[in-house]
Amino acid sequence: MLVVYKPGSGWKLQRQLKWLRAQVKQRQLAVRWYDTSGFFGQDCKAIRTLAQDQQQVVVVGGDGTINLVVNAIHGLPVTLACLPAGTGNDFCRQFGYAERHWRAAVFSAHSIAIDLGAIGERYFVNIAGVGFNAEVVQDMRGNKRAGALSYVWGGIRQIFCAPTISVATSQGPVLEQGMMLLLANGRYFAAGLQPAPCARLHDGQLECMWFSACAWWQRLVVFAAMLVGCHQRLPWVYREKRAEITITTANLMVEADGDLVAQTPVTIRSLPGALHLRTLPETFLSD
């Protein structure tokens, strides 16, 4: 077993690590521990090397650490287990597990195959996109001192100053002047917002969400509606399923799983069943 975590003093992280160390000692397991450095390429290479002779990798952390590990282990015959200890924990949120369930899943013999999203050779588990969400991530610059509320404050700031975008794709007409385009593998982002409630982790497709709101008051309505989960009823929200989309517009920042990962033009696609995740036997991903 390889355990990967981002070093820090957060109480959630320390509680999970304390529990896992006690379990390792009790079960007399051979474990390798890796604390991340914050340098994506360096960490990715090191984790992949360490994971070569392992059957399981356990992530203790949040969406950023999960994203790092997914990129490191893609293509290796290993399963991933998660102990949520981050700010948003959006990937883990969609399973509806309590802490005790994630802990039980670490030592479960059951796993499920779920999809990944891919932006070139960079992978994501939740949501990627261009426009408003990328502006929020850039504005935050990793600052999450207010915890989950950091995403809310960041979003409110960008309602009034994020530029509108036009997006041309090779698969369809130009999306003229809007707020953002999201490509969703999972349902949640920004510490609990659910922009893509119809996204599924096992259908081999991405939920494409185009938010055409331009005026600040339209963005405010979209943001408020998303907080209560009724934004899909708005006239400025359009959705469809796609297995792949190529954005041909140049020089748009691309955000995925809370990080800026690329610039357009890019092809974003679904990779069906690319990740094996340790779960409890009764886990069921609804259609």
Short mmCIF file of N, CA, C and O in Angstrom, two decimals, residues 139-239:
data_model
loop_
_atom_site.label_atom_id
_atom_site.label_comp_id
_atom_site.label_asym_id
_atom_site.label_seq_id
_atom_site.Cartn_x
_atom_site.Cartn_y
_atom_site.Cartn_z
N ASP A 139 -8.07 33.94 -9.48
CA ASP A 139 -8.19 34.99 -8.48
C ASP A 139 -7.85 34.48 -7.08
O ASP A 139 -7.22 35.19 -6.28
N MET A 140 -8.24 33.24 -6.77
CA MET A 140 -7.98 32.69 -5.44
C MET A 140 -6.51 32.38 -5.24
O MET A 140 -5.98 32.51 -4.13
N ARG A 141 -5.83 31.93 -6.29
CA ARG A 141 -4.39 31.59 -6.23
C ARG A 141 -4.08 30.64 -5.08
O ARG A 141 -3.09 30.79 -4.37
N GLY A 142 -4.96 29.68 -4.87
CA GLY A 142 -4.73 28.68 -3.83
C GLY A 142 -5.07 29.14 -2.43
O GLY A 142 -4.92 28.39 -1.46
N ASN A 143 -5.54 30.39 -2.26
CA ASN A 143 -5.86 30.93 -0.95
C ASN A 143 -7.22 30.41 -0.50
O ASN A 143 -8.26 30.81 -1.05
N LYS A 144 -7.24 29.54 0.51
CA LYS A 144 -8.49 28.98 1.02
C LYS A 144 -8.58 29.16 2.53
O LYS A 144 -9.07 28.31 3.26
N ARG A 145 -8.12 30.34 2.99
CA ARG A 145 -8.10 30.59 4.43
C ARG A 145 -9.49 30.61 5.05
O ARG A 145 -9.65 30.34 6.24
N ALA A 146 -10.52 30.89 4.25
CA ALA A 146 -11.89 30.89 4.77
C ALA A 146 -12.55 29.53 4.60
O ALA A 146 -13.77 29.41 4.75
N GLY A 147 -11.76 28.50 4.28
CA GLY A 147 -12.33 27.17 4.11
C GLY A 147 -13.24 27.10 2.90
O GLY A 147 -12.98 27.71 1.86
N ALA A 148 -14.35 26.38 3.03
CA ALA A 148 -15.28 26.22 1.91
C ALA A 148 -15.87 27.55 1.45
O ALA A 148 -16.21 27.72 0.28
N LEU A 149 -15.96 28.52 2.35
CA LEU A 149 -16.51 29.82 1.98
C LEU A 149 -15.59 30.58 1.02
O LEU A 149 -16.03 31.53 0.37
N SER A 150 -14.33 30.16 0.92
CA SER A 150 -13.40 30.82 0.00
C SER A 150 -13.93 30.76 -1.43
O SER A 150 -13.79 31.72 -2.20
N TYR A 151 -14.56 29.63 -1.79
CA TYR A 151 -15.09 29.49 -3.14
C TYR A 151 -16.29 30.43 -3.35
O TYR A 151 -16.47 31.00 -4.43
N VAL A 152 -17.11 30.59 -2.33
CA VAL A 152 -18.28 31.46 -2.44
C VAL A 152 -17.84 32.91 -2.62
O VAL A 152 -18.30 33.61 -3.52
N TRP A 153 -16.90 33.36 -1.75
CA TRP A 153 -16.43 34.75 -1.87
C TRP A 153 -15.73 34.96 -3.20
O TRP A 153 -15.92 36.01 -3.84
N GLY A 154 -14.94 33.99 -3.63
CA GLY A 154 -14.26 34.12 -4.92
C GLY A 154 -15.25 34.20 -6.06
O GLY A 154 -15.06 34.99 -7.00
N GLY A 155 -16.32 33.41 -5.99
CA GLY A 155 -17.34 33.44 -7.03
C GLY A 155 -18.08 34.76 -7.07
O GLY A 155 -18.34 35.32 -8.14
N ILE A 156 -18.42 35.29 -5.90
CA ILE A 156 -19.13 36.56 -5.85
C ILE A 156 -18.29 37.69 -6.44
O ILE A 156 -18.79 38.54 -7.19
N ARG A 157 -16.98 37.69 -6.15
CA ARG A 157 -16.11 38.73 -6.71
C ARG A 157 -16.11 38.67 -8.23
O ARG A 157 -16.19 39.70 -8.92
N GLN A 158 -16.02 37.46 -8.77
CA GLN A 158 -15.90 37.32 -10.22
C GLN A 158 -17.21 37.55 -10.97
O GLN A 158 -17.21 37.76 -12.18
N ILE A 159 -18.34 37.52 -10.26
CA ILE A 159 -19.61 37.84 -10.90
C ILE A 159 -19.55 39.21 -11.56
O ILE A 159 -20.10 39.44 -12.64
N PHE A 160 -18.85 40.14 -10.92
CA PHE A 160 -18.84 41.52 -11.39
C PHE A 160 -17.65 41.87 -12.29
O PHE A 160 -17.67 42.91 -12.94
N CYS A 161 -16.62 41.00 -12.32
CA CYS A 161 -15.43 41.40 -13.08
C CYS A 161 -14.92 40.35 -14.07
O CYS A 161 -14.07 40.68 -14.91
N ALA A 162 -15.38 39.13 -14.01
CA ALA A 162 -14.90 38.13 -14.97
C ALA A 162 -15.37 38.47 -16.38
O ALA A 162 -16.54 38.82 -16.58
N PRO A 163 -14.49 38.40 -17.37
CA PRO A 163 -14.91 38.72 -18.74
C PRO A 163 -15.83 37.65 -19.31
O PRO A 163 -15.77 36.49 -18.91
N THR A 164 -16.69 38.05 -20.23
CA THR A 164 -17.48 37.07 -20.96
C THR A 164 -16.58 36.38 -22.00
O THR A 164 -15.54 36.91 -22.38
N ILE A 165 -16.97 35.21 -22.43
CA ILE A 165 -16.17 34.46 -23.40
C ILE A 165 -17.06 34.00 -24.56
O ILE A 165 -18.27 33.84 -24.40
N SER A 166 -16.43 33.81 -25.71
CA SER A 166 -17.05 33.11 -26.83
C SER A 166 -16.23 31.86 -27.07
O SER A 166 -14.99 31.91 -27.04
N VAL A 167 -16.91 30.75 -27.28
CA VAL A 167 -16.22 29.47 -27.42
C VAL A 167 -16.61 28.84 -28.75
O VAL A 167 -17.79 28.57 -29.00
N ALA A 168 -15.59 28.60 -29.59
CA ALA A 168 -15.80 27.85 -30.83
C ALA A 168 -15.32 26.43 -30.64
O ALA A 168 -14.27 26.19 -30.03
N THR A 169 -16.11 25.46 -31.11
CA THR A 169 -15.71 24.06 -31.02
C THR A 169 -15.76 23.44 -32.41
O THR A 169 -16.50 23.90 -33.28
N SER A 170 -14.99 22.38 -32.58
CA SER A 170 -14.97 21.71 -33.88
C SER A 170 -16.22 20.88 -34.11
O SER A 170 -16.48 20.43 -35.22
N GLN A 171 -17.01 20.66 -33.04
CA GLN A 171 -18.20 19.82 -33.16
C GLN A 171 -19.49 20.61 -33.33
O GLN A 171 -20.57 20.02 -33.43
N GLY A 172 -19.43 21.94 -33.32
CA GLY A 172 -20.68 22.67 -33.41
C GLY A 172 -20.48 24.15 -33.60
O GLY A 172 -19.36 24.61 -33.80
N PRO A 173 -21.57 24.93 -33.53
CA PRO A 173 -21.49 26.37 -33.75
C PRO A 173 -20.77 27.09 -32.62
O PRO A 173 -20.59 26.54 -31.53
N VAL A 174 -20.38 28.32 -32.87
CA VAL A 174 -19.74 29.14 -31.85
C VAL A 174 -20.74 29.45 -30.75
O VAL A 174 -21.90 29.81 -31.01
N LEU A 175 -20.30 29.27 -29.49
CA LEU A 175 -21.11 29.65 -28.34
C LEU A 175 -20.81 31.11 -28.06
O LEU A 175 -19.74 31.46 -27.58
N GLU A 176 -21.74 31.98 -28.40
CA GLU A 176 -21.50 33.42 -28.40
C GLU A 176 -21.69 34.04 -27.02
O GLU A 176 -22.75 33.91 -26.42
N GLN A 177 -20.66 34.70 -26.53
CA GLN A 177 -20.73 35.58 -25.37
C GLN A 177 -21.48 34.96 -24.19
O GLN A 177 -22.70 35.06 -24.07
N GLY A 178 -20.73 34.32 -23.31
CA GLY A 178 -21.34 33.72 -22.15
C GLY A 178 -20.44 33.76 -20.93
O GLY A 178 -19.38 34.37 -20.93
N MET A 179 -20.89 33.08 -19.90
CA MET A 179 -20.23 33.09 -18.60
C MET A 179 -19.16 32.01 -18.49
O MET A 179 -18.03 32.28 -18.10
N MET A 180 -19.53 30.76 -18.85
CA MET A 180 -18.55 29.67 -18.77
C MET A 180 -19.08 28.44 -19.49
O MET A 180 -20.28 28.27 -19.68
N LEU A 181 -18.15 27.58 -19.86
CA LEU A 181 -18.44 26.26 -20.40
C LEU A 181 -17.82 25.23 -19.47
O LEU A 181 -16.61 25.27 -19.21
N LEU A 182 -18.64 24.33 -18.96
CA LEU A 182 -18.16 23.28 -18.07
C LEU A 182 -18.25 21.93 -18.75
O LEU A 182 -19.23 21.66 -19.47
N LEU A 183 -17.26 21.07 -18.54
CA LEU A 183 -17.27 19.69 -19.00
C LEU A 183 -17.16 18.82 -17.76
O LEU A 183 -16.12 18.74 -17.12
N ALA A 184 -18.28 18.19 -17.40
CA ALA A 184 -18.39 17.55 -16.10
C ALA A 184 -18.35 16.03 -16.19
O ALA A 184 -19.16 15.42 -16.88
N ASN A 185 -17.42 15.45 -15.45
CA ASN A 185 -17.38 14.01 -15.22
C ASN A 185 -18.14 13.69 -13.93
O ASN A 185 -18.91 12.74 -13.86
N GLY A 186 -17.92 14.53 -12.91
CA GLY A 186 -18.64 14.43 -11.65
C GLY A 186 -19.63 15.57 -11.51
O GLY A 186 -19.75 16.43 -12.38
N ARG A 187 -20.35 15.59 -10.40
CA ARG A 187 -21.46 16.53 -10.25
C ARG A 187 -21.10 17.81 -9.49
O ARG A 187 -21.77 18.81 -9.65
N TYR A 188 -20.08 17.75 -8.62
CA TYR A 188 -19.83 18.86 -7.70
C TYR A 188 -18.53 19.59 -8.00
O TYR A 188 -17.57 19.01 -8.51
N PHE A 189 -18.51 20.89 -7.63
CA PHE A 189 -17.25 21.62 -7.55
C PHE A 189 -17.44 22.78 -6.57
O PHE A 189 -18.53 23.00 -6.03
N ALA A 190 -16.33 23.49 -6.27
CA ALA A 190 -16.37 24.68 -5.41
C ALA A 190 -16.99 24.40 -4.04
O ALA A 190 -17.82 25.16 -3.55
N ALA A 191 -16.58 23.29 -3.42
CA ALA A 191 -16.97 22.95 -2.05
C ALA A 191 -18.47 22.76 -1.89
O ALA A 191 -19.09 23.25 -0.95
N GLY A 192 -19.09 22.04 -2.83
CA GLY A 192 -20.47 21.63 -2.64
C GLY A 192 -21.46 22.15 -3.65
O GLY A 192 -22.62 21.71 -3.64
N LEU A 193 -21.07 23.09 -4.51
CA LEU A 193 -21.98 23.49 -5.59
C LEU A 193 -22.16 22.31 -6.54
O LEU A 193 -21.22 21.57 -6.80
N GLN A 194 -23.36 22.17 -7.08
CA GLN A 194 -23.66 21.05 -7.96
C GLN A 194 -24.10 21.59 -9.33
O GLN A 194 -25.28 21.61 -9.66
N PRO A 195 -23.13 22.03 -10.15
CA PRO A 195 -23.49 22.62 -11.44
C PRO A 195 -23.99 21.61 -12.46
O PRO A 195 -24.69 21.96 -13.40
N ALA A 196 -23.61 20.33 -12.28
CA ALA A 196 -23.94 19.31 -13.28
C ALA A 196 -24.61 18.11 -12.62
O ALA A 196 -24.04 17.02 -12.54
N PRO A 197 -25.84 18.28 -12.13
CA PRO A 197 -26.50 17.19 -11.39
C PRO A 197 -26.77 15.95 -12.23
O PRO A 197 -27.02 14.88 -11.66
N CYS A 198 -26.74 16.06 -13.55
CA CYS A 198 -26.99 14.90 -14.41
C CYS A 198 -25.71 14.18 -14.82
O CYS A 198 -25.75 13.18 -15.55
N ALA A 199 -24.55 14.69 -14.40
CA ALA A 199 -23.29 14.03 -14.73
C ALA A 199 -23.19 12.70 -13.99
O ALA A 199 -23.65 12.55 -12.85
N ARG A 200 -22.58 11.71 -14.64
CA ARG A 200 -22.41 10.39 -14.06
C ARG A 200 -20.97 9.93 -14.25
O ARG A 200 -20.36 10.16 -15.30
N LEU A 201 -20.44 9.24 -13.25
CA LEU A 201 -19.04 8.81 -13.27
C LEU A 201 -18.81 7.54 -14.07
O LEU A 201 -17.68 7.08 -14.17
N HIS A 202 -19.86 6.97 -14.64
CA HIS A 202 -19.70 5.67 -15.27
C HIS A 202 -20.41 5.54 -16.61
O HIS A 202 -20.64 4.43 -17.10
N ASP A 203 -20.75 6.68 -17.25
CA ASP A 203 -21.50 6.59 -18.50
C ASP A 203 -20.66 6.85 -19.75
O ASP A 203 -21.18 6.85 -20.86
N GLY A 204 -19.37 7.07 -19.59
CA GLY A 204 -18.49 7.27 -20.74
C GLY A 204 -18.70 8.59 -21.45
O GLY A 204 -18.23 8.76 -22.59
N GLN A 205 -19.35 9.56 -20.80
CA GLN A 205 -19.62 10.85 -21.41
C GLN A 205 -19.38 11.98 -20.42
O GLN A 205 -19.38 11.77 -19.21
N LEU A 206 -19.20 13.17 -20.98
CA LEU A 206 -19.09 14.37 -20.17
C LEU A 206 -20.39 15.16 -20.29
O LEU A 206 -20.98 15.24 -21.36
N GLU A 207 -20.81 15.72 -19.18
CA GLU A 207 -21.97 16.61 -19.19
C GLU A 207 -21.47 18.01 -19.57
O GLU A 207 -20.69 18.62 -18.83
N CYS A 208 -21.88 18.50 -20.73
CA CYS A 208 -21.45 19.81 -21.22
C CYS A 208 -22.47 20.85 -20.80
O CYS A 208 -23.64 20.77 -21.19
N MET A 209 -22.03 21.84 -20.04
CA MET A 209 -22.92 22.87 -19.51
C MET A 209 -22.44 24.24 -20.01
O MET A 209 -21.34 24.67 -19.68
N TRP A 210 -23.26 24.89 -20.83
CA TRP A 210 -22.95 26.23 -21.33
C TRP A 210 -23.83 27.24 -20.61
O TRP A 210 -25.06 27.16 -20.63
N PHE A 211 -23.18 28.19 -19.92
CA PHE A 211 -23.88 29.24 -19.18
C PHE A 211 -23.75 30.53 -19.99
O PHE A 211 -22.67 31.12 -20.03
N SER A 212 -24.82 30.95 -20.62
CA SER A 212 -24.77 32.09 -21.53
C SER A 212 -25.01 33.44 -20.84
O SER A 212 -25.08 34.46 -21.51
N ALA A 213 -25.16 33.43 -19.53
CA ALA A 213 -25.40 34.68 -18.80
C ALA A 213 -24.25 35.66 -19.02
O ALA A 213 -23.08 35.30 -18.84
N CYS A 214 -24.56 36.88 -19.38
CA CYS A 214 -23.54 37.90 -19.64
C CYS A 214 -23.59 39.04 -18.63
O CYS A 214 -22.57 39.40 -18.05
N ALA A 215 -24.76 39.63 -18.44
CA ALA A 215 -24.90 40.75 -17.52
C ALA A 215 -24.64 40.30 -16.08
O ALA A 215 -24.90 39.14 -15.73
N TRP A 216 -24.16 41.22 -15.25
CA TRP A 216 -23.82 40.85 -13.88
C TRP A 216 -25.03 40.31 -13.13
O TRP A 216 -24.90 39.38 -12.34
N TRP A 217 -26.23 40.87 -13.41
CA TRP A 217 -27.41 40.41 -12.68
C TRP A 217 -27.81 39.01 -13.13
O TRP A 217 -28.33 38.22 -12.32
N GLN A 218 -27.56 38.67 -14.40
CA GLN A 218 -27.84 37.32 -14.87
C GLN A 218 -26.89 36.32 -14.20
O GLN A 218 -27.30 35.23 -13.78
N ARG A 219 -25.62 36.71 -14.11
CA ARG A 219 -24.65 35.84 -13.42
C ARG A 219 -25.04 35.65 -11.96
O ARG A 219 -24.91 34.55 -11.42
N LEU A 220 -25.49 36.72 -11.33
CA LEU A 220 -25.90 36.62 -9.93
C LEU A 220 -27.06 35.67 -9.77
O LEU A 220 -27.10 34.86 -8.84
N VAL A 221 -28.01 35.73 -10.68
CA VAL A 221 -29.16 34.81 -10.64
C VAL A 221 -28.68 33.36 -10.82
O VAL A 221 -29.13 32.46 -10.11
N VAL A 222 -27.77 33.15 -11.80
CA VAL A 222 -27.24 31.80 -12.04
C VAL A 222 -26.53 31.28 -10.80
O VAL A 222 -26.73 30.13 -10.37
N PHE A 223 -25.69 32.12 -10.19
CA PHE A 223 -24.92 31.72 -9.02
C PHE A 223 -25.85 31.37 -7.86
O PHE A 223 -25.69 30.34 -7.20
N ALA A 224 -26.86 32.22 -7.62
CA ALA A 224 -27.80 31.97 -6.54
C ALA A 224 -28.61 30.70 -6.80
O ALA A 224 -28.85 29.90 -5.89
N ALA A 225 -29.04 30.52 -8.06
CA ALA A 225 -29.81 29.32 -8.41
C ALA A 225 -28.98 28.06 -8.24
O ALA A 225 -29.50 27.01 -7.85
N MET A 226 -27.68 28.16 -8.54
CA MET A 226 -26.81 27.00 -8.38
C MET A 226 -26.66 26.62 -6.92
O MET A 226 -26.56 25.44 -6.57
N LEU A 227 -26.68 27.62 -6.05
CA LEU A 227 -26.58 27.35 -4.61
C LEU A 227 -27.74 26.50 -4.11
O LEU A 227 -27.58 25.71 -3.18
N VAL A 228 -28.91 26.66 -4.72
CA VAL A 228 -30.09 25.90 -4.28
C VAL A 228 -30.49 24.81 -5.27
O VAL A 228 -31.50 24.14 -5.08
N GLY A 229 -29.68 24.65 -6.34
CA GLY A 229 -29.86 23.52 -7.24
C GLY A 229 -30.97 23.64 -8.27
O GLY A 229 -31.47 22.62 -8.75
N CYS A 230 -31.35 24.87 -8.65
CA CYS A 230 -32.42 25.00 -9.64
C CYS A 230 -31.96 25.77 -10.88
O CYS A 230 -32.79 26.26 -11.66
N HIS A 231 -30.65 25.86 -11.11
CA HIS A 231 -30.12 26.67 -12.21
C HIS A 231 -30.45 26.10 -13.59
O HIS A 231 -30.49 26.83 -14.58
N GLN A 232 -30.70 24.79 -13.68
CA GLN A 232 -30.98 24.20 -14.99
C GLN A 232 -32.31 24.65 -15.59
O GLN A 232 -32.57 24.44 -16.77
N ARG A 233 -33.15 25.27 -14.80
CA ARG A 233 -34.42 25.80 -15.29
C ARG A 233 -34.25 27.17 -15.95
O ARG A 233 -35.19 27.68 -16.57
N LEU A 234 -33.09 27.79 -15.79
CA LEU A 234 -32.88 29.14 -16.29
C LEU A 234 -32.68 29.14 -17.80
O LEU A 234 -32.13 28.18 -18.36
N PRO A 235 -33.06 30.22 -18.48
CA PRO A 235 -32.90 30.28 -19.94
C PRO A 235 -31.45 30.44 -20.38
O PRO A 235 -31.16 30.30 -21.58
N TRP A 236 -30.54 30.72 -19.44
CA TRP A 236 -29.13 30.93 -19.80
C TRP A 236 -28.29 29.68 -19.58
O TRP A 236 -27.05 29.75 -19.60
N VAL A 237 -28.93 28.54 -19.33
CA VAL A 237 -28.20 27.30 -19.07
C VAL A 237 -28.61 26.25 -20.09
O VAL A 237 -29.79 25.92 -20.23
N TYR A 238 -27.62 25.71 -20.81
CA TYR A 238 -27.86 24.68 -21.82
C TYR A 238 -26.97 23.49 -21.53
O TYR A 238 -25.79 23.65 -21.18
N ARG A 239 -27.51 22.28 -21.65
CA ARG A 239 -26.73 21.09 -21.34
C ARG A 239 -26.90 20.03 -22.41
O ARG A 239 -27.95 19.92 -23.05
#
